[in-house]
Coordinates of N, CA and C in Angstrom, one line a residue:
Chain N
E1 N 4.5 1.0 -14.6 CA 5.5 0.9 -14.1 C 5.5 2.1 -13.2
T2 N 6.0 2.0 -11.9 CA 6.1 3.2 -10.9 C 7.2 3.8 -10.9
G3 N 8.4 3.2 -11.4 CA 9.8 3.7 -11.2 C 10.4 3.3 -9.9
V4 N 9.6 2.7 -9.0 CA 10.3 2.1 -7.8 C 10.7 0.4 -8.2
T5 N 12.0 0.3 -7.9 CA 12.6 -0.9 -7.9 C 13.0 -1.5 -6.7
Q6 N 12.9 -3.0 -6.9 CA 13.4 -3.7 -5.4 C 14.3 -4.8 -6.0
S7 N 15.2 -5.0 -5.1 CA 16.1 -6.1 -5.3 C 16.4 -7.0 -4.1
P8 N 16.5 -8.3 -4.1 CA 16.2 -9.1 -5.0 C 14.8 -9.4 -5.6
T9 N 14.5 -10.1 -6.3 CA 13.1 -10.5 -6.7 C 12.7 -11.5 -5.9
H10 N 13.3 -12.6 -5.5 CA 13.1 -13.8 -4.7 C 14.5 -14.0 -4.0
L11 N 14.2 -14.7 -2.9 CA 15.3 -14.9 -2.0 C 14.8 -16.0 -1.1
I12 N 15.8 -16.8 -0.8 CA 15.5 -18.2 0.1 C 16.6 -17.9 0.9
K13 N 16.0 -18.0 2.3 CA 17.2 -17.8 3.5 C 16.8 -19.2 4.4
T14 N 17.6 -19.2 5.7 CA 17.6 -20.5 6.7 C 17.2 -19.5 7.9
R15 N 16.3 -20.2 8.7 CA 15.9 -19.6 10.0 C 17.3 -19.3 10.8
G16 N 17.2 -18.1 11.3 CA 18.3 -17.7 12.2 C 19.1 -16.7 11.4
Q17 N 19.2 -16.7 9.8 CA 20.2 -16.0 9.1 C 19.6 -14.3 9.2
Q18 N 20.3 -13.6 8.5 CA 20.2 -12.2 8.2 C 19.8 -11.8 6.9
V19 N 18.9 -10.9 6.6 CA 18.8 -10.7 5.0 C 18.6 -9.1 5.1
T20 N 19.1 -8.7 3.8 CA 19.0 -7.1 3.4 C 18.3 -6.9 2.0
L21 N 17.3 -6.2 2.1 CA 16.4 -5.8 1.0 C 16.6 -4.6 0.4
R22 N 16.4 -4.3 -0.8 CA 16.9 -2.9 -1.1 C 15.8 -2.2 -2.1
C23 N 15.6 -1.2 -2.1 CA 14.6 -0.2 -2.7 C 15.2 0.9 -3.4
S24 N 14.9 0.9 -4.6 CA 15.3 2.5 -5.3 C 14.0 3.2 -5.5
S25 N 13.9 4.4 -4.9 CA 12.5 5.2 -5.0 C 12.4 5.9 -6.5
Q26 N 11.1 6.3 -6.6 CA 11.0 7.1 -7.8 C 11.8 8.5 -7.7
S27 N 12.2 8.9 -9.0 CA 12.9 10.0 -8.9 C 12.1 11.2 -8.4
G28 N 12.8 11.9 -7.4 CA 12.2 13.3 -6.8 C 11.4 12.7 -5.3
H29 N 11.2 11.5 -5.2 CA 10.6 11.2 -4.1 C 11.6 11.0 -2.7
N30 N 11.4 11.4 -1.6 CA 12.1 11.8 -0.5 C 11.5 10.6 0.6
T31 N 10.6 10.0 0.3 CA 10.2 9.2 1.4 C 9.8 7.8 0.9
V32 N 10.4 6.7 1.7 CA 10.3 5.6 1.7 C 9.4 4.6 2.7
S33 N 8.6 3.9 2.2 CA 7.9 2.8 3.4 C 8.1 1.7 3.0
W34 N 8.2 0.8 4.2 CA 8.2 -0.6 3.8 C 7.0 -1.5 4.4
Y35 N 6.6 -2.4 3.6 CA 5.3 -3.1 4.0 C 5.8 -4.7 4.0
Q36 N 5.1 -5.4 4.7 CA 5.3 -6.7 4.8 C 3.9 -7.5 4.4
Q37 N 3.9 -8.3 3.5 CA 2.6 -8.8 2.9 C 2.6 -10.4 3.0
A38 N 2.0 -10.9 4.1 CA 2.1 -12.4 4.2 C 0.9 -12.8 3.2
L39 N 0.9 -14.2 2.8 CA 0.2 -14.9 1.8 C -1.5 -14.6 2.1
G40 N -2.2 -14.3 1.3 CA -3.6 -14.0 1.6 C -4.0 -12.9 2.4
Q41 N -3.1 -12.1 2.7 CA -3.4 -10.9 3.8 C -3.0 -9.6 2.9
G42 N -3.6 -8.5 3.5 CA -2.9 -7.1 2.9 C -1.8 -7.0 3.6
P43 N -1.1 -5.8 3.2 CA 0.2 -5.3 3.4 C 0.1 -4.7 4.7
Q44 N 1.3 -4.9 5.4 CA 1.1 -4.6 6.8 C 2.5 -3.5 7.1
F45 N 2.4 -2.4 7.5 CA 3.3 -1.2 7.6 C 4.5 -1.5 8.6
I46 N 5.6 -1.5 8.2 CA 6.9 -1.9 9.1 C 7.2 -0.6 9.5
F47 N 7.7 0.3 8.5 CA 8.2 1.6 8.9 C 8.5 2.3 7.7
Q48 N 8.7 3.7 8.0 CA 8.7 4.8 6.8 C 10.1 5.5 7.3
Y49 N 10.6 5.9 6.2 CA 12.1 6.9 6.0 C 11.6 8.2 5.4
Y50 N 11.8 9.2 6.1 CA 11.9 10.6 5.4 C 13.2 11.3 5.6
R51 N 13.7 11.6 4.4 CA 15.0 12.4 4.6 C 16.1 11.6 5.4
E52 N 16.3 10.5 5.2 CA 17.2 9.5 6.0 C 16.8 9.2 7.7
E53 N 15.8 9.9 8.0 CA 15.3 9.4 9.3 C 14.2 8.6 9.4
E54 N 13.9 7.7 10.4 CA 12.7 7.0 10.7 C 11.8 7.8 11.0
N55 N 10.6 7.6 10.3 CA 9.5 8.7 10.5 C 8.2 7.8 10.6
G56 N 8.0 6.9 11.5 CA 7.0 6.2 12.2 C 7.4 4.5 11.8
R57 N 6.8 4.0 12.8 CA 7.1 2.5 12.8 C 5.9 1.7 13.1
G58 N 5.7 0.7 12.4 CA 4.5 -0.3 12.8 C 4.8 -1.2 14.0
N59 N 3.9 -2.0 14.1 CA 4.1 -3.3 15.0 C 5.2 -4.3 14.8
F60 N 6.3 -4.0 14.7 CA 7.4 -5.1 14.0 C 8.5 -5.0 15.2
P61 N 9.1 -6.2 15.6 CA 10.3 -6.0 16.5 C 11.4 -5.4 16.1
P62 N 12.4 -5.1 16.9 CA 13.6 -4.3 16.6 C 14.5 -5.1 15.5
R63 N 14.2 -6.6 15.4 CA 15.2 -7.2 14.5 C 14.8 -6.5 13.0
F64 N 13.7 -6.1 12.8 CA 13.5 -5.4 11.8 C 14.1 -3.9 11.7
S65 N 14.9 -3.6 10.8 CA 15.5 -2.2 10.9 C 15.7 -1.8 9.4
G66 N 16.0 -0.4 9.4 CA 16.2 -0.2 7.9 C 17.1 1.2 8.0
L67 N 17.5 1.7 6.6 CA 18.4 2.7 6.5 C 17.5 3.4 5.2
Q68 N 18.0 4.7 5.2 CA 17.7 5.6 3.9 C 18.8 6.2 3.7
F69 N 19.2 6.4 2.5 CA 20.7 6.8 1.9 C 20.4 8.4 1.3
P70 N 21.5 9.2 1.2 CA 21.3 10.4 0.6 C 20.4 10.4 -0.6
N71 N 20.4 9.5 -1.6 CA 19.9 9.5 -2.7 C 18.3 9.0 -2.6
Y72 N 17.9 8.7 -1.3 CA 16.6 8.4 -1.1 C 16.3 7.0 -1.0
S73 N 17.2 6.1 -1.7 CA 17.2 4.6 -1.8 C 17.1 4.1 -0.3
S74 N 16.7 2.8 -0.2 CA 16.5 2.4 1.0 C 16.9 1.1 1.2
E75 N 17.1 0.3 2.6 CA 17.3 -0.8 2.8 C 16.4 -1.4 4.0
L76 N 15.7 -2.7 4.0 CA 15.3 -3.2 5.1 C 16.1 -4.4 5.4
N77 N 16.7 -4.6 6.7 CA 17.3 -5.4 7.3 C 16.5 -6.2 7.9
V78 N 16.5 -7.5 8.2 CA 15.9 -8.5 8.9 C 16.8 -9.5 9.8
N79 N 17.1 -9.5 11.1 CA 17.9 -10.4 11.6 C 17.2 -11.4 12.3
A80 N 18.1 -12.5 12.6 CA 17.5 -13.7 13.3 C 16.1 -14.1 12.7
L81 N 16.2 -14.7 11.3 CA 15.0 -14.9 10.6 C 14.2 -16.0 11.2
E82 N 12.8 -15.7 11.3 CA 11.9 -16.8 11.5 C 11.2 -17.2 10.6
L83 N 10.5 -18.4 11.0 CA 9.6 -18.9 9.6 C 8.6 -17.8 9.1
D84 N 8.0 -17.3 10.1 CA 6.9 -16.3 9.8 C 7.2 -14.9 9.2
D85 N 8.4 -15.0 9.2 CA 9.0 -13.8 8.2 C 8.9 -14.0 6.6
S86 N 8.7 -15.2 6.3 CA 8.4 -15.4 4.9 C 7.2 -14.6 4.6
A87 N 7.4 -13.9 3.6 CA 6.3 -13.0 2.9 C 6.8 -12.0 1.7
L88 N 5.8 -11.1 1.3 CA 6.4 -10.4 0.1 C 6.7 -9.0 0.7
Y89 N 7.9 -8.6 0.7 CA 8.2 -7.2 1.3 C 8.1 -6.3 0.0
L90 N 7.4 -5.1 0.6 CA 6.8 -4.1 -0.6 C 7.5 -2.8 -0.2
C91 N 8.3 -2.1 -1.1 CA 8.6 -0.8 -0.5 C 7.6 0.2 -1.3
A92 N 7.5 1.5 -0.9 CA 6.7 2.4 -1.5 C 7.5 4.0 -1.4
S93 N 7.4 4.4 -2.3 CA 8.0 5.9 -2.2 C 6.9 6.9 -2.5
S94 N 7.2 7.9 -2.1 CA 6.2 9.2 -2.0 C 6.9 10.5 -1.8
L95 N 6.2 11.6 -2.1 CA 7.0 12.9 -2.1 C 6.4 13.5 -0.6
G96 N 7.1 13.3 0.5 CA 6.4 13.6 1.8 C 6.6 15.2 1.9
V97 N 5.8 16.1 1.2 CA 5.8 17.5 1.3 C 5.1 17.8 2.3
R98 N 4.0 17.1 2.6 CA 3.2 17.4 3.7 C 2.9 16.0 4.4
R99 N 3.2 16.0 5.7 CA 3.2 14.7 6.4 C 2.0 14.1 6.3
G100 N 1.8 12.9 6.1 CA 0.8 12.0 5.9 C -0.1 12.0 4.6
L101 N 0.3 12.9 3.6 CA -0.5 13.0 2.5 C 0.4 12.5 1.5
G102 N -0.2 12.4 0.3 CA 0.6 12.0 -0.9 C 0.4 10.4 -1.2
E103 N 0.1 10.2 -2.4 CA -0.2 8.9 -2.8 C 1.3 8.2 -2.7
Q104 N 1.2 6.9 -2.5 CA 2.5 5.9 -2.4 C 2.5 5.2 -3.7
Y105 N 3.9 5.0 -4.3 CA 4.0 4.3 -5.4 C 4.7 3.1 -5.0
F106 N 4.2 1.9 -5.4 CA 4.8 0.7 -4.8 C 5.8 0.0 -6.0
G107 N 6.6 -0.7 -5.2 CA 7.7 -1.4 -6.1 C 7.1 -2.8 -6.3
P108 N 7.8 -3.7 -7.1 CA 7.1 -5.2 -7.4 C 7.2 -6.1 -6.2
G109 N 8.1 -5.6 -5.2 CA 8.3 -6.6 -4.0 C 9.3 -7.7 -4.1
T110 N 9.7 -7.9 -3.1 CA 10.8 -9.0 -3.1 C 10.2 -10.4 -2.0
R111 N 10.1 -11.5 -2.9 CA 9.4 -12.5 -2.1 C 10.5 -13.3 -1.1
L112 N 10.5 -13.4 0.3 CA 11.2 -14.0 0.9 C 10.5 -15.0 1.4
T113 N 11.7 -16.2 1.3 CA 11.1 -17.6 1.8 C 12.3 -17.9 2.9
V114 N 11.8 -18.1 4.2 CA 12.6 -18.8 5.3 C 12.2 -20.2 5.5
T115 N 13.3 -21.0 5.5 CA 13.2 -22.4 5.6 C 13.8 -23.0 7.0
Chain Q
D1 N -7.0 5.0 13.8 CA -7.4 4.8 12.3 C -8.7 4.2 12.1
A2 N -9.3 4.8 11.5 CA -10.8 4.4 11.1 C -10.8 3.0 10.8
K3 N -12.0 2.3 10.9 CA -12.0 0.9 10.6 C -13.0 0.9 9.3
T4 N -12.5 0.0 8.3 CA -13.3 -0.1 7.1 C -14.1 -1.4 6.9
T5 N -15.1 -1.5 6.3 CA -16.1 -2.5 5.7 C -16.1 -2.7 4.3
Q6 N -15.7 -3.7 3.7 CA -15.8 -3.9 2.2 C -16.3 -5.2 2.0
P7 N -17.2 -5.5 1.1 CA -17.6 -7.0 0.5 C -16.3 -7.6 0.1
P8 N -16.3 -9.0 0.6 CA -14.9 -9.8 0.3 C -14.7 -9.9 -1.2
S9 N -15.9 -10.1 -2.0 CA -15.7 -10.1 -3.6 C -16.9 -9.6 -4.3
M10 N -16.5 -9.4 -5.4 CA -17.6 -8.9 -6.5 C -17.2 -9.5 -7.7
D11 N -18.4 -9.6 -8.7 CA -18.1 -9.8 -10.0 C -18.8 -8.7 -11.0
C12 N -18.1 -8.4 -12.1 CA -18.4 -7.7 -12.9 C -18.4 -7.9 -14.3
A13 N -19.4 -7.7 -15.2 CA -19.0 -8.1 -16.6 C -18.1 -7.0 -17.2
E14 N -17.4 -7.4 -18.5 CA -16.3 -6.6 -18.9 C -17.3 -5.6 -19.7
G15 N -16.9 -4.1 -19.6 CA -17.4 -3.3 -20.3 C -18.6 -2.4 -19.5
R16 N -19.0 -3.2 -18.4 CA -19.9 -2.5 -17.4 C -19.3 -1.9 -16.4
A17 N -20.1 -1.0 -15.8 CA -19.3 -0.1 -14.5 C -19.1 -1.0 -13.5
A18 N -18.2 -1.0 -12.6 CA -17.9 -1.6 -11.5 C -18.1 -0.5 -10.4
N19 N -18.8 -0.8 -9.5 CA -19.3 0.0 -8.4 C -18.8 -0.6 -7.0
L20 N -17.6 -0.1 -6.3 CA -17.0 -0.8 -5.2 C -17.3 0.0 -4.0
P21 N -18.1 -0.6 -2.8 CA -18.5 0.2 -1.8 C -17.7 0.2 -0.7
C22 N -17.7 1.0 0.4 CA -16.7 0.9 1.5 C -17.4 1.8 2.6
N23 N -17.6 1.0 3.6 CA -18.0 1.8 5.0 C -17.0 2.0 5.7
H24 N -16.8 3.5 6.0 CA -15.8 4.1 7.2 C -16.4 4.8 8.1
S25 N -17.4 4.2 8.8 CA -18.4 5.1 9.6 C -17.5 5.8 10.7
T26 N -16.4 5.5 11.2 CA -15.6 6.0 12.4 C -14.6 6.9 12.0
I27 N -14.7 7.3 10.4 CA -13.8 8.4 9.8 C -13.6 9.8 10.5
S28 N -12.5 10.2 10.8 CA -12.4 11.3 11.6 C -12.3 12.7 10.4
G29 N -12.3 13.5 10.9 CA -12.6 15.0 10.0 C -11.3 15.1 9.2
N30 N -10.3 14.9 9.6 CA -9.0 14.8 8.8 C -8.5 13.7 8.2
E31 N -9.3 12.8 8.0 CA -9.0 11.6 7.3 C -9.5 11.6 6.0
Y32 N -8.5 11.6 4.9 CA -9.0 11.2 3.4 C -9.2 9.8 3.4
V33 N -10.0 9.8 2.4 CA -10.4 8.1 1.7 C -9.3 8.1 0.6
Y34 N -8.5 6.9 0.8 CA -7.6 6.6 -0.4 C -8.1 5.1 -0.8
W35 N -7.9 5.0 -2.2 CA -8.2 3.7 -2.7 C -7.0 3.2 -3.5
Y36 N -6.7 2.0 -3.2 CA -5.5 1.2 -3.9 C -6.0 -0.3 -4.4
R37 N -5.3 -0.7 -5.4 CA -5.7 -2.0 -5.9 C -4.4 -2.8 -6.0
Q38 N -4.5 -4.0 -6.1 CA -3.3 -4.9 -6.1 C -4.0 -6.0 -7.2
I39 N -3.2 -6.0 -8.2 CA -3.4 -7.0 -9.1 C -2.3 -8.2 -8.8
H40 N -2.7 -9.4 -9.1 CA -2.1 -10.4 -8.5 C -0.7 -10.5 -8.8
S41 N 0.2 -10.8 -7.5 CA 1.5 -11.0 -7.8 C 2.3 -9.4 -7.8
Q42 N 1.5 -8.3 -7.8 CA 2.1 -7.2 -8.1 C 2.1 -6.1 -6.8
G43 N 2.8 -4.8 -6.8 CA 2.7 -4.1 -5.5 C 1.3 -3.4 -5.8
P44 N 0.9 -2.8 -4.8 CA -0.4 -2.1 -4.8 C -0.3 -0.9 -5.7
Q45 N -1.2 -0.6 -6.3 CA -1.3 0.8 -7.1 C -2.4 1.7 -6.7
Y46 N -1.6 3.0 -6.5 CA -2.7 4.0 -6.2 C -3.8 4.4 -7.4
I47 N -5.0 4.5 -6.8 CA -6.0 4.7 -7.8 C -6.7 6.2 -7.4
I48 N -6.9 6.5 -6.6 CA -7.7 8.0 -6.2 C -7.9 8.3 -4.9
H49 N -8.0 9.5 -4.5 CA -8.1 9.8 -2.9 C -9.1 11.0 -3.0
G50 N -9.9 11.1 -2.0 CA -10.6 12.5 -1.7 C -11.1 12.8 -0.1
L51 N -11.3 13.8 -0.1 CA -11.8 14.3 1.5 C -13.2 14.1 1.7
K52 N -14.0 15.2 0.9 CA -15.5 15.3 1.1 C -16.0 15.5 -0.3
N53 N -15.3 16.1 -1.3 CA -15.9 16.2 -2.7 C -15.7 15.0 -3.5
N54 N -16.6 14.7 -4.4 CA -16.5 13.7 -5.4 C -15.2 14.1 -6.0
E55 N -14.5 12.9 -6.9 CA -13.2 13.0 -7.3 C -13.4 12.3 -8.5
T56 N -12.7 12.6 -9.6 CA -12.5 11.7 -10.9 C -11.2 12.1 -11.4
N57 N -10.6 10.9 -11.8 CA -9.3 11.0 -12.7 C -9.5 9.8 -13.8
E58 N -8.2 9.8 -14.4 CA -8.2 8.9 -15.7 C -8.6 7.5 -15.3
M59 N -8.5 7.0 -14.0 CA -8.8 5.6 -13.6 C -10.2 5.3 -13.3
A60 N -10.7 6.1 -12.5 CA -11.9 5.9 -11.7 C -12.5 7.2 -11.3
S61 N -13.7 7.0 -10.6 CA -14.3 8.2 -9.5 C -14.7 7.9 -8.4
L62 N -14.7 8.7 -7.6 CA -14.8 8.3 -6.0 C -15.8 9.2 -5.6
I63 N -16.8 8.5 -5.0 CA -17.9 9.3 -4.5 C -18.3 9.1 -3.0
I64 N -18.0 10.1 -2.2 CA -18.2 10.0 -0.8 C -19.4 10.7 -0.5
T65 N -20.1 10.0 0.4 CA -21.5 10.4 1.0 C -21.3 11.7 1.9
E66 N -22.2 12.5 1.9 CA -22.0 13.8 2.7 C -21.7 13.6 4.0
D67 N -22.0 12.6 4.7 CA -21.5 12.3 6.3 C -20.3 11.9 6.1
R68 N -19.7 11.4 5.1 CA -18.4 10.7 4.9 C -18.2 9.3 5.5
K69 N -19.3 8.9 5.9 CA -19.4 7.5 6.6 C -19.1 6.3 5.5
S70 N -19.3 6.6 4.2 CA -19.2 5.6 3.1 C -18.7 6.3 1.8
S71 N -18.1 5.3 1.2 CA -17.8 5.8 -0.4 C -17.8 4.8 -1.2
T72 N -17.8 5.3 -2.6 CA -18.0 3.9 -3.6 C -17.0 4.5 -4.7
L73 N -16.1 3.3 -5.0 CA -15.2 3.6 -6.1 C -15.8 3.1 -7.4
I74 N -15.8 3.7 -8.4 CA -16.7 3.5 -9.8 C -15.4 3.3 -10.7
L75 N -15.3 2.2 -11.3 CA -14.7 2.0 -12.7 C -15.5 2.3 -13.9
P76 N -15.7 3.0 -14.6 CA -16.6 3.1 -15.5 C -16.8 2.2 -16.6
H77 N -15.8 1.8 -17.2 CA -15.9 0.8 -18.0 C -14.8 -0.5 -17.7
A78 N -15.2 -1.4 -16.9 CA -14.2 -2.3 -16.5 C -13.7 -3.4 -17.4
T79 N -12.4 -3.6 -17.4 CA -11.9 -4.6 -18.4 C -11.1 -5.7 -17.6
L80 N -10.9 -6.8 -18.2 CA -10.4 -7.9 -17.7 C -9.1 -7.5 -16.8
R81 N -8.3 -6.4 -17.3 CA -6.9 -6.2 -16.5 C -7.7 -5.3 -15.0
D82 N -8.9 -4.9 -15.0 CA -9.2 -4.5 -13.7 C -9.3 -5.4 -12.4
T83 N -9.2 -6.9 -12.9 CA -9.1 -7.9 -11.7 C -8.3 -7.6 -11.0
A84 N -8.8 -7.5 -9.5 CA -7.6 -7.1 -8.6 C -8.4 -7.2 -7.4
V85 N -7.6 -6.9 -6.3 CA -8.0 -6.7 -4.8 C -8.0 -5.3 -4.4
Y86 N -9.1 -4.5 -4.1 CA -9.5 -3.3 -4.2 C -9.5 -2.9 -2.6
Y87 N -8.6 -2.0 -2.3 CA -8.4 -1.4 -0.9 C -9.0 0.2 -0.6
C88 N -9.7 0.3 0.3 CA -10.5 1.7 0.8 C -9.6 1.8 1.9
I89 N -8.9 2.9 2.4 CA -8.0 3.2 3.4 C -8.2 4.8 3.7
P90 N -8.9 4.8 4.8 CA -8.8 6.5 5.5 C -7.3 6.5 6.0
Q91 N -7.0 8.0 5.5 CA -5.4 8.2 6.1 C -5.5 9.4 6.7
D92 N -5.0 9.5 7.8 CA -5.0 10.7 8.8 C -3.7 11.5 8.3
T93 N -4.0 12.8 8.2 CA -2.9 13.8 7.8 C -1.8 14.0 9.0
G94 N -2.1 13.5 10.1 CA -1.1 13.7 11.0 C -0.2 12.4 11.1
T95 N -0.6 11.2 10.6 CA 0.3 10.2 10.7 C 1.4 10.2 9.7
A96 N 2.2 9.2 9.8 CA 3.5 9.2 8.8 C 3.2 8.4 7.6
S97 N 2.2 8.9 7.0 CA 1.8 8.2 5.6 C 1.7 6.8 5.8
K98 N 1.2 6.2 6.9 CA 1.1 4.7 7.2 C -0.3 4.3 6.7
L99 N -0.3 3.5 5.4 CA -1.4 2.9 4.8 C -1.7 1.5 5.8
T100 N -2.8 1.7 6.3 CA -3.6 0.5 6.9 C -4.3 -0.4 5.9
F101 N -3.8 -1.4 5.4 CA -4.6 -2.1 4.6 C -5.6 -3.0 5.4
G102 N -6.8 -3.2 4.8 CA -7.8 -4.4 5.6 C -7.7 -5.5 4.5
T103 N -8.9 -6.0 4.3 CA -8.8 -7.4 3.5 C -9.3 -7.0 2.2
G104 N -9.7 -6.1 1.9 CA -10.2 -5.2 0.5 C -11.3 -6.1 -0.2
T105 N -11.7 -5.7 -1.2 CA -12.6 -6.5 -2.1 C -11.9 -7.1 -3.4
R106 N -12.2 -8.3 -3.4 CA -11.6 -9.0 -4.8 C -12.6 -8.7 -5.9
L107 N -12.3 -8.1 -6.8 CA -13.1 -7.8 -8.1 C -12.8 -8.7 -9.0
Q108 N -13.6 -9.6 -9.5 CA -13.3 -10.3 -10.8 C -14.2 -9.7 -12.1
V109 N -13.6 -9.5 -13.0 CA -14.0 -8.8 -14.2 C -14.1 -10.1 -15.3
T110 N -15.3 -10.4 -15.8 CA -15.5 -11.6 -16.5 C -16.0 -11.2 -17.8
L111 N -16.0 -11.9 -18.9 CA -16.4 -11.8 -20.2 C -17.9 -11.8 -20.5

């Protein structure tokens, strides 16, 4: 158990809809990163939030957006869902004391299915 | 980001040492080597990291070659619960903690 929680566990949406996924970081951690993992592949970095500001973004379109709150929990929002968005969405928290360092602690993920 | 090469799969008998190699010949001087594993249907789990010295913790040992072009993760006494996909990830201290996962090595521990 890492202390990182995600909700919901599973979600089914229709193409074109919008979805919000939530993540509570480990106590004391101020950095949250989001990853997308398609079936049979390794996780792909979406973006990271450090103290409520975006601190790096992967190769994902603007319809993927996020927020980090003062308590360091975070949301991932995806608009205009496409079939290829079906994946396991993982969040990871870390203590971003030094930029780029620090092990990341992952939550169990949210399984999103787009039909 | 440095490219990595890992064998796609390995087998290990329970109780024996599992040695998982990783080639990262293009690693730069400020990139650490991180190892994570992902047990089926769970989030990745941090194992260990190092820069140029060998490292050991309660989970594993990490051996990095002197030229830093390759490393080996050692699980000293593998158990069935160590069956997972293992990822070797060079991480630049200048990046935003972005982990670039490759395809990893699927380790199967058998009785």
